Structures are given as structure tokens and as C-alpha cells.
């Protein structure tokens, strides 16, 4: 589904807009209302509007709103009192139709004056503070009278009186203007956001039925056109268009879910009105046609598509999107499933078996696979078939496919691999394209999920196979795991085959993620019994010689492939040798000509499978003539299989045996010829060229191999295949000429970037350091500066990258570059200074503001470095008192981001951080919804940040069951994609759990773990050690730790203020309460900290990088001042408690109340 305001395309089972529709829709809007009546199909059931369900920020059953395993519930509900369980309650302010205002008891509150109603609708739509001047411009449609602002004050006053009986809705006056404050669900727009959170959670849990209910609830909120009271206010036209688009998207998502549940008639009732509103919207028309076909109304389905084609041609001069053409072709060619008695098409189930019960000797395994096949009719199921080479894994899988006569997506890992980025995923995309589906132009989680969902929608059941998964590339495994995870409620069967053996850590983690996407069945194939082998041999040789049969039974060791090959030997009168496979291959190659043997060797070097075109090119370079005749010889000898233009070894064991017979020198020569052939036949297959160039010069200097690896690594990095990029760059470094520093620098730079994206900062740092030394030695100061910027922290907020691993930068590299700043361009120096300033600020090191001033002096608005300098300023000034100024910076960063998704995500995250600090929960919900859309296909970094944001909010409101569930889900999903990601996930989980223990008064249980984290991860965990020690009665240790932190050199400022001051305050309070003898020392330390809290009050404390919130800042200022006996301390804590209650931050409200009961120490002394 295409989300509102997003450039991505997600074709959710034919229900979403294809890539060609984006331009069409811009021209269709003007026809939608005019053509509504004319295009409504007669006979369609348009009676029942949905009454339950929905989302306010766009989501589809393709899981396009998700990446790997992340529950993206972006809504924010800190205030208790409304949840999905209370969906029957009406919001106080309703603007999705004519304005309605309701009292707490549900009775209508009349708003007689037009301007009063307009003002309330405008405030509800804006969702954030707006100045009086801006509101006057909108209220008086661009021509406000001189007295407008005075009149506006009167309107606000009268509206406040009108809002009095409503619950939790009020107009507040701030220094910036007016804002409508609402508790959760106070307006129907807010209710959309909350329903989005719950619907997204239902999808993540595979609960399609609940998600549909939520989506219906959301659709039921519309009572007409959104914001129709202010339809003539031009400034609100984008918001009205967004809401109209959102309504269509929710309708399509809801219908997709209904169709997935087999509820075709319900889907029709949802889709028909939407089709009437927008008759030229292809996504809605496609879904309606599919629903009608599923309900047994194929003629009407075709009428919908014929009318759509005619309307597009006559009114817009356009042809239908290829997806629409495909759906029409599908409806014309495939009969609809028989509807059940309610008129709803039954969910498609895999057809029953038609052939035998399984391969010889595999009846039990075939029965287990059959059970999983049937389970997959209801939701995604995964089967892993394990066993030794030749044991019959592929035979079992393909026998099942034959029994069910089902088509499947087929791919396999390739021994050695490295022929292309996402090489394992590639065949699925090619097969989908041949079947008429639109694969994503570049592999992405959302694109692959959408493609698979479309195939499920139209076929009713999808089988996908990955053979030899132990050789599958890690990038494909991670992407497939992420895409399939969000399709857990779909009828999909994923079949994996693998050989036993230990996998490298990254591949094992990625495979674990893939196996966890659905209900998992593990089948380990054992050797065939002697009787089963005898039956197999008997089928091949007939009665035969009994001694020969028993020799084959003994030599085959229960392996059916070896048994079959030995049967071929016996049938040819050859002796049964000790090394069965080698003997079989030797015998087969002896039966063909010498040129055919040489061709077999060349094919073995190419790989398990290739094309006839490439084989012919290699053969020509190797002096082999009449390739067709040679291939025929090899096929007759059962060495290779020929399928059209595709060539495949009969089994990997045969290819390996052929390869083992090739001498080292000839093998190197063949790799070189293969590389030359690939360059001529497929010049864009850079990874294959690089792999063969490298294999042609094993362990030796080869400029050709190094350059090929450089090109291939850069290509892989650009395509997002980070593991492949790291492998190729590292491989190229082994061939680089020591006398060619440029090439060595390029390879190390690529490897550093790839390892950074993978979160392996130690390896990345080593790569960057090597490259930096070479650049410094060559005097390339500009190159050194650019390298330092590549090594600097990046990602969301400037730091969040590498599967959610928070990165610190290579300061030494930046220092070496800045030593030559007089020789560099100003923008380059400004970017280096900005990176150094941000890194120092984040780590609490002195000098950050000096570097920031240097950066600011070298740049100006509009320069290339401006955005990075402003970002550094945001980080350096990250304190509770600067939230208004930082919000302006974040808004500016949003304007500068353009179409860059990383920059957009950074700006959105920083904006929502500021909104949370300011307590503007409605704006937080809105920005989080938008962040979710950006994160949907933004990769693991954005998905991890979104999850930890949700964890923070759950902890803030005291919902520890939710926070622990989210963290566990992350550990099983994104946290499993790499070891660095898992380490960070574990640390983040420990942080959240320590906050929970702190609130429960059990932080002493965390003492040992906090000490370990302080040594291994972040020295500021020493403050948590101090807090836990004080709680455990170890007061001397606690105060010593506090002193060590407070007495660190430099002024306490920037982001470390929000990290250290609140926790130090809590540690001092605990020490003072538990150890009266240490109170003088407590007061002395408190006096050192108190000045840093000047101006703290209502603003919430959100720690860098915006994923931990410690409640109202006034709680800590009031506590410090109370310890010191200063004025207003008690009142400041009272206000902080009130602020926490208003925002639903229950743990901090309770903490404030407890603090006041024993003020400031238990004995009441100060």
C-alpha cells in the first residue's frame, strides 16, 4: 500500500497503488466527486458502514509499515483512561465530517457561531501551537480585520466555556499562541492515531481479525468529508487531502484483511463506497474486483475493471497500471472459489495430495511435511529439512510440490556464493516477474513483502523454497526474514533445506530470524534403512546380483543419491569403489570426449548452475568447440542437466567431485577465463567477476582482482548488500598492490563503511585507520578529511546506525584531518568541526562548544555543511532548558532534509523528542506516525530506533509488561541480525529493566550487572551503581562514586546534563535518607549540581539520543533545592508531580508523592 505522503509503493495483494498510479492520482482528484454517482456500480452492496477498527498513519497487510520484527506502534498514549477496549466512547471533538462537540456524558454541546466552530476545527486539525496571527489569517480567509486578534481572544474565551463539560479537552494559551490540549482520544484525529498503534500491534502479532476490527473502527469515525466546516480555508487543503488519502488507504488495508480472512462480502461493503468516492483509484478498484470474484460475482468484478479502464482513457488519457491488467487477466482466466452460505469466499486452502505418500523410505517425514503444509493454510509456517548431502532433502520437498501440484518460488544458496548482491533472493524476484507480478526495482523489505502479499492474495496460498540455505547470502536472509515476518498471518509455507554444520555467527543469526517468522517444524532426515535402500536399488536394477545389491546397500550408507550413482556403476558393469562419488564421476567422465571433460571442469568452476550463453563464452576462451554437442554428451552421462538455456549439475556432490579432479593451475586459469567471459556476457555482474578474478590469483597480488573487488564492493554497498560489500572489499585488500595506495584506501574505505552499517565498529575503525595512514603518508589532506567524515557517527539523530548500535566516532582520524584545516575547503572543515563537536558532546568530553563555534564561523545558511552544523548544535545544546530553541533547529532540519530518508528520519525523531520534552503528546503522536512511515522501509536502524522509542514510552507510563514484551520481541527479531545488534539490545533491555527496578524500589538487585555495564559499555552506569549501592546500604561506596562523577574536569553541560544530573540527584537523596552522617557531603555535592538545573520545571528530561525519559525536570531541581533548604523546592516538586499525572507518567507522579511524604529526608530534616 502506498502510504500518505510517502514515495514508496507497496502493492498489497493487488490492493495498493502501483508505481504508475502516483501521477494518475494527481489528475484524478478533480473527477472523484463529480463522477461518484455515475461510476457507482449497480448491484453492489453499499449498505453497511464499518463500526470498528483503524489506523491513523497508514498501514497495510503487506506489513509495509514493518521491517524486521519490529512492532511499530507509533501512537503515544501516556494518559490512562482510553484504550481500544473503550472503543465505544465518542471523542469529545469530531472533525471527520461536520463538527461535533460532546460532553463527558456523550450529550451534544451546540456551537452556534460559525467562527467559533471554525476555530475549534482549525485547532483540532493543526494539533500544535499556532500564533494568534496565523489563526486570524485562517479564520478570516486571508483578510482579517484590524480588530481580529482582540476578537479572537473573545472566541477563545467563549469556546473554553463551551468546552467545560467535555472531558480532558481545553484550549491553552502559551507564549507562542493557542493549542488544543486533549487527553488520548479527545478528538477523532487523535483516536485514529491510537487505533493505528493497536492495529499495528495486532498485525505484528499475526492477529489479522483484530486488526480488521480496529481498521473498521477507524473508518467508522468518518461521517462525511474531513474538516468540511473549513473546506474553503486554503491553508488546510493539504491536511484535507492527506485525510482523504488516508481514508482510502485504511479502506484498502481493511479490505485486504477481510479478504485474507475469507470475508469477501464484508470487503465489498467496505470497498463499494470508497470506489464510489474515487472511481478512478486503481488500488480500490482492484480490491473490489477481487472481492467480487471471491464472492462468486465475477461478471460484476469485470464490470468494475472495464469501467475503470474506460474512465482512465476517457477522462485522463491513461492506460491501467500493469497490476490492474494482471488482476483482470487473472479474473478472466481463473474461476472464483465457491462462496459459503454467508456469501463469503472460504479461505483458499492448499489442494490435497494427489500422488503417493512420499519418496521411498520417507513416509514419516512426508507426513510431517504434509501437516505443516495444511497448517500453512491459516498462517505462515516454516519447515527446515536438514540432512547430509544427497540424503534426499530436495527430493522430499519437490515430491511434496508434485503431490500438491502447486507452483512455488524456488531459490537456493550457492556453494562459495558471491556472484551477485542478494543472489539468493534474485530468483524469487525473477520468477515473480515472469508470473506477471511487479518485483521491487531494488530489493527492500516493503517491496518484497508487498510482492509476496500480492501473490498470496491472488493464489490463495504461496509456497516459497530456499534450498541449501547454509550457502544463502546473509543480506538475502536478513531481508527475507524481515519481509516474511510481517506476513505471519498469511497462508504461506516457507521450505528450507540445509546441510548440518556450524554456520558463521552472522549467517546463523540471520537464519534464526528467518526460521522464526512463523510456526516452525524441524525435519532431520536420517539415512535410509537397509530395506529402503534395497527397494531403491531393486527399482533401478531389477532382480540383479544379490551380492552387488548388498554391496551397494553397504557402500551407500543409507544415502539415496550415492545408492543411485552406484546403481549406475553396477548397471555399466563397473566395480563398486571405496570412494563412491569420485568413482561415479570418474566413470561418467571416461564415457565422454576429452573436450566434454574440459567443459565439465569449466562448468564446475563457474558454479552449481549457469546459462548456456556463459558456458559457450567460457568454452570459446578455453578452446572447446561445438559446445552443443559437448553439453549433449554431459547430459547423456547425467553429469549436467539442461533445461532450455539453463545448465545445472545433477547434484552439488557431482560438481564438487569434478572440481576436486581439476589441478590448481588449471583451476586458476579457468577462473580467469570465467571472469573474462562474464565481463563480455554480463558486464554488470560485478560480484561474479570479482569472485572469479580473486580465485584466479589466490593469495597473491593482483591489481585486476583488487580493482574488480573495489567495483563490486561499491556496487553492493549502493544496493544495500552490506555483508557482501564487506566481504568483497576485504577480499580485494588481499590482492591490492602495496605500491597502489589509492586502491588500498578505496578498499579499506568501502570495508569501513560496510562494517559500520553492520554495527561492527571495531573492524570498521581498523579499516578507516589503515586508510587514514596511507592518505596521511601521501599528503592527501582532503582525502583524509573526507575519510574522517565517512568514519564519523551517522544515522538517525547523527548517531543511530548499525542495526540500532549507537556509534561513537573515530576522533583520532578527525584530529589528524583537522591538523591540516588551513589547507582544506571551509565547508569540509566545518563538517569535520561539527562532527567533532557532536561526538564530544555525546561523550561528555570538553571542547565540544569550541569546535561548534569553529564550525559555525565557517558556514552559513544554505551551504553544504549547514545541516550538519545545525545538527551538531542541537546535540551540543541538548538540555531541558533549550527545548524551544532545539525545536526550531529540528524544524529547520526537516526543511533541509528534502527527499533524503535518513535526514527526514533524523529531523522527525528530533522533533518528536522536543515535543515529548514539551509534553505535547498530540504532536508526539503525529510525528511518531510520520516516523513510522519513513521507518517502514528504512532498514534496521530506523526500525530499532522506533522500537526503543516505544519501549521508552511504555516505561514512562509504567507499563512494564508492554516494555518487556517489546524488548523480548526485539531480541528475537532485529536483535538477532548481528552480534553487535544483540549486544546493544541486551544493554538497552538492561537499561529499561533498571528503571523498572528503580521505580519498584529494587534497584539493589541490579548492582552487579550495573557494575559490569559501567566497565564494558558506558562509564555513566557508575551512577546507577551508586544508586543501587545506596539502596543496598553501601553508602560510602555510593557517595564515592558520586564524587568521582561530579568532580570530573570541565563544566557539566549539553546532553550529559540530562544523563547525569537526574541520576546523581536520586543517588544523593538515597544516600542522605539512608546515612544521616553523610548529609553534609550530600549537601556539598548537591550545591555543585543545583546550578545546572536552573530553569528546569515542566519540561521532561529526555536523554540523548532520545530513547530514555526520566519524567519532569522539576522533580530533580526541586529535590536538589530541598536538600539545600532553598525556597520554592517543595512547590517545584508538587508541580512536577502534577505534570507527571497530567501526562500519564505514573511512576514519576508516584515518586513525587513519595518524596513529599518524607521531605526531603525521611526524618523531615533539610
Coordinates of N, CA and C in Angstrom, one line a residue, residues 25 28 40 130 135 195 245 327 335 381-382 455 476 529 583 588 637 775 840 849 872 877 931 1052 1068 1098 1137:
X25 N -3.1 9.7 -10.0 CA -4.0 10.1 -8.9 C -4.0 11.7 -8.8
X28 N -6.6 12.7 -11.0 CA -8.0 12.2 -10.8 C -8.8 12.9 -9.8
X40 N -20.8 4.6 -9.6 CA -21.1 3.6 -8.7 C -21.8 2.5 -9.4
X130 N -0.3 27.4 17.6 CA -0.3 28.3 16.4 C -0.5 29.7 17.0
X135 N -3.8 32.1 13.2 CA -5.2 31.7 13.3 C -6.2 32.7 12.7
X195 N -5.8 4.1 17.5 CA -6.2 2.8 16.8 C -5.0 2.3 15.9
X245 N -6.8 10.8 1.5 CA -5.9 9.7 1.0 C -5.8 8.6 2.1
X327 N -4.6 -8.3 -12.7 CA -5.8 -8.8 -12.0 C -7.0 -9.1 -12.9
X335 N -11.5 -19.4 -12.3 CA -12.8 -19.4 -11.7 C -12.7 -19.0 -10.3
X381 N 3.9 -20.8 7.9 CA 4.6 -21.9 8.5 C 5.9 -22.1 7.9
X382 N 6.9 -22.5 8.7 CA 8.3 -22.7 8.2 C 8.7 -24.2 8.5
X455 N 0.9 -12.0 -4.3 CA 0.9 -13.4 -4.9 C -0.1 -14.2 -4.0
X476 N 20.4 -11.5 1.8 CA 19.1 -12.0 1.4 C 18.3 -12.6 2.6
X529 N 16.9 -46.8 5.7 CA 17.1 -48.2 6.3 C 17.7 -49.1 5.2
X583 N 34.3 -42.2 -7.8 CA 34.3 -43.3 -8.7 C 33.2 -43.1 -9.8
X588 N 31.8 -41.6 -15.3 CA 31.0 -40.8 -16.2 C 31.8 -40.0 -17.1
X637 N 25.4 -38.4 -20.0 CA 26.2 -39.1 -19.0 C 25.7 -38.7 -17.6
X775 N 46.7 7.8 3.5 CA 46.4 9.2 3.0 C 47.3 10.2 3.6
X840 N 32.0 14.8 20.8 CA 32.5 15.2 22.2 C 31.3 15.5 23.1
X849 N 31.9 22.8 22.6 CA 31.4 24.1 22.2 C 32.4 24.9 21.4
X872 N 24.8 19.4 14.9 CA 25.7 19.4 16.0 C 25.3 20.4 17.1
X877 N 23.6 21.3 22.6 CA 22.7 22.1 23.4 C 21.5 21.3 24.0
X931 N 7.1 9.2 11.5 CA 8.4 8.5 11.6 C 8.2 7.0 11.2
X1052 N 29.7 20.8 33.5 CA 28.7 19.9 33.2 C 27.6 20.6 32.3
X1068 N 22.1 10.9 45.5 CA 22.3 11.8 46.7 C 21.2 11.7 47.6
X1098 N 8.7 22.3 34.0 CA 7.7 21.4 33.3 C 8.3 20.5 32.3
X1137 N 5.0 16.7 40.2 CA 4.1 15.5 40.3 C 2.8 15.8 39.6

